[in-house]
Coordinates of C-alpha atoms in Angstrom, one line a residue:
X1 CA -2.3 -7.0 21.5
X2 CA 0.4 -4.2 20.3
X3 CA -1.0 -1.5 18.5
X4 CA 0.6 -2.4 15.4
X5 CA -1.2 -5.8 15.8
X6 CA -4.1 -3.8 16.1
X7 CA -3.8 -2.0 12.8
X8 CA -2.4 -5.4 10.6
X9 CA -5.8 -6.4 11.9
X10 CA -7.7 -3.6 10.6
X11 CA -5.6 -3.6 7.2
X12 CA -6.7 -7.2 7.1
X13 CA -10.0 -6.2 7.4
X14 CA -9.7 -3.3 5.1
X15 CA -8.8 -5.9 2.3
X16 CA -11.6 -8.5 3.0
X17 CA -14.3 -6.0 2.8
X18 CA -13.6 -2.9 0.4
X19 CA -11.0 -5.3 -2.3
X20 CA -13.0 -8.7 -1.8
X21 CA -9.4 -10.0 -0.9
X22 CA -8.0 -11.9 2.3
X23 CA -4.6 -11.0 3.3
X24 CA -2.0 -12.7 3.1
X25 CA -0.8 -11.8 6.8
X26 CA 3.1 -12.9 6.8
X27 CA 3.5 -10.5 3.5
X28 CA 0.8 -7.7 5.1
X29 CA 2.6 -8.1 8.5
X30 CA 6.2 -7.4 6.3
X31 CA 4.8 -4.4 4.5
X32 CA 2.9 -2.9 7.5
X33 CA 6.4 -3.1 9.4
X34 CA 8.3 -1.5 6.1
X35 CA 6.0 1.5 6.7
X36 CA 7.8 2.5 9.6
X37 CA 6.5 4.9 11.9
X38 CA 4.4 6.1 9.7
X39 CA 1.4 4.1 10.2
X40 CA 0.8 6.0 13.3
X41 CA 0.3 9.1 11.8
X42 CA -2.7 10.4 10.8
X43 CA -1.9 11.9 7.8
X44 CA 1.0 9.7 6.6
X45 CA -0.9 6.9 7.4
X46 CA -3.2 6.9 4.3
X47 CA -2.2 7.6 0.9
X48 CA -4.1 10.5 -1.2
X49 CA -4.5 8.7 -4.4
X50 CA -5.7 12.3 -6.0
X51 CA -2.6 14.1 -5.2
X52 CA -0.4 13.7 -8.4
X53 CA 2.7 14.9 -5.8
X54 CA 1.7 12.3 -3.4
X55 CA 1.4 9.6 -6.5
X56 CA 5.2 10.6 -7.9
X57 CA 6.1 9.8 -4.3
X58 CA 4.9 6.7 -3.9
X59 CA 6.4 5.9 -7.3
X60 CA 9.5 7.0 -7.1
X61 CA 9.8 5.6 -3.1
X62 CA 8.1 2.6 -3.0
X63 CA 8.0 1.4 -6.7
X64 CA 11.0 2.1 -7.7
X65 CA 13.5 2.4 -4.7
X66 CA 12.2 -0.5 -2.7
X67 CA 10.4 -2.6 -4.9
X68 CA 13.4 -2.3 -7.9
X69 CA 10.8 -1.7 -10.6
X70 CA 12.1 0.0 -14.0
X71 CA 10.6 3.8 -14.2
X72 CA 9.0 2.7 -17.6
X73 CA 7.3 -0.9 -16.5
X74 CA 3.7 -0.2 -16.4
X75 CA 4.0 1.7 -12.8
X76 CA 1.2 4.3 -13.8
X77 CA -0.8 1.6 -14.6
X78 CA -0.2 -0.5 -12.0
X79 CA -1.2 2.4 -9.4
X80 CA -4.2 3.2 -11.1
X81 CA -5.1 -0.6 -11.3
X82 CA -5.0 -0.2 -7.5
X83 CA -6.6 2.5 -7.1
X84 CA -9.6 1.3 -9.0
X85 CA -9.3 -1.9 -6.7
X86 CA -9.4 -0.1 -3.1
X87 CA -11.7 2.0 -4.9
X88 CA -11.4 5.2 -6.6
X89 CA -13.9 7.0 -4.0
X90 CA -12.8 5.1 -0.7
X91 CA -11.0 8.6 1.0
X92 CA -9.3 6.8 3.3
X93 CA -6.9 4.6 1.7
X94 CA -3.9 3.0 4.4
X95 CA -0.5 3.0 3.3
X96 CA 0.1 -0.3 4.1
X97 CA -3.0 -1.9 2.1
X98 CA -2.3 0.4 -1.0
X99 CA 1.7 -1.0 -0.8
X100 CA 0.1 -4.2 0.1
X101 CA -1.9 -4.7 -3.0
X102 CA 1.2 -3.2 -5.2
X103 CA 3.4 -5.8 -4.3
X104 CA 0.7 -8.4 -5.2
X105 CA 0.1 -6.6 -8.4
X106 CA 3.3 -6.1 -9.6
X107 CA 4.6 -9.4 -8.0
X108 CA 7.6 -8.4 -5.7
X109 CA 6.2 -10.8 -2.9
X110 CA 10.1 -11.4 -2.7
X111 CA 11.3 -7.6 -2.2
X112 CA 10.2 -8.7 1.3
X113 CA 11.4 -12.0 1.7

């Protein structure tokens, strides 16, 4: 097993037990690779949902740029909604499950068609 197999499984797992959610693996799998190189490093790897900085980035990267979403349709929102879902005082939130469950709540399963 690669180790990026390695971490869609943990991601997976990460779903099931701290969002009460199983993965879909095709779209998890997609995201996971859309990371990049990131997922393999430690600090880029996990998202620091109380760093404002960190928040605009992830907004202006990931929301807007790849997902296409309008700067004024709900994205504050939608990243607290997500937040609140992974859970506000999990510290070690992965980059892949946080874009994972933005896609789903936003619905832009097709941005990775």
């Amino acid at each position: 097993m690669s180790k990026q197999d390695e971490l869609i499984s943990k991601y997976a797992a990460d779903l099931k037990v701290k969002c009460g959610l199983t993965a879909d693996m095709d779209l998890l799998t997609k995201v996971t690779k859309g990371c990049g190189p990131s997922i393999y490093d430690k600090d880029a790897s996990t998202v620091s949902a109380s760093d404002k900085e960190e928040l605009e980035r992830v907004k202006k990267n990931f929301l807007v740029k790849r997902l296409g979403l309008a700067e004024d349709s709900g994205l504050d929102a939608g990243l607290a909604r997500v937040i609140d879902q992974y859970g506000r005082t999990n510290r070690n939130k992965h980059r892949a499950v946080f874009y994972y469950l933005l896609v789903k709540h936003f619905r832009r399963e097709n941005a990775f068609a």
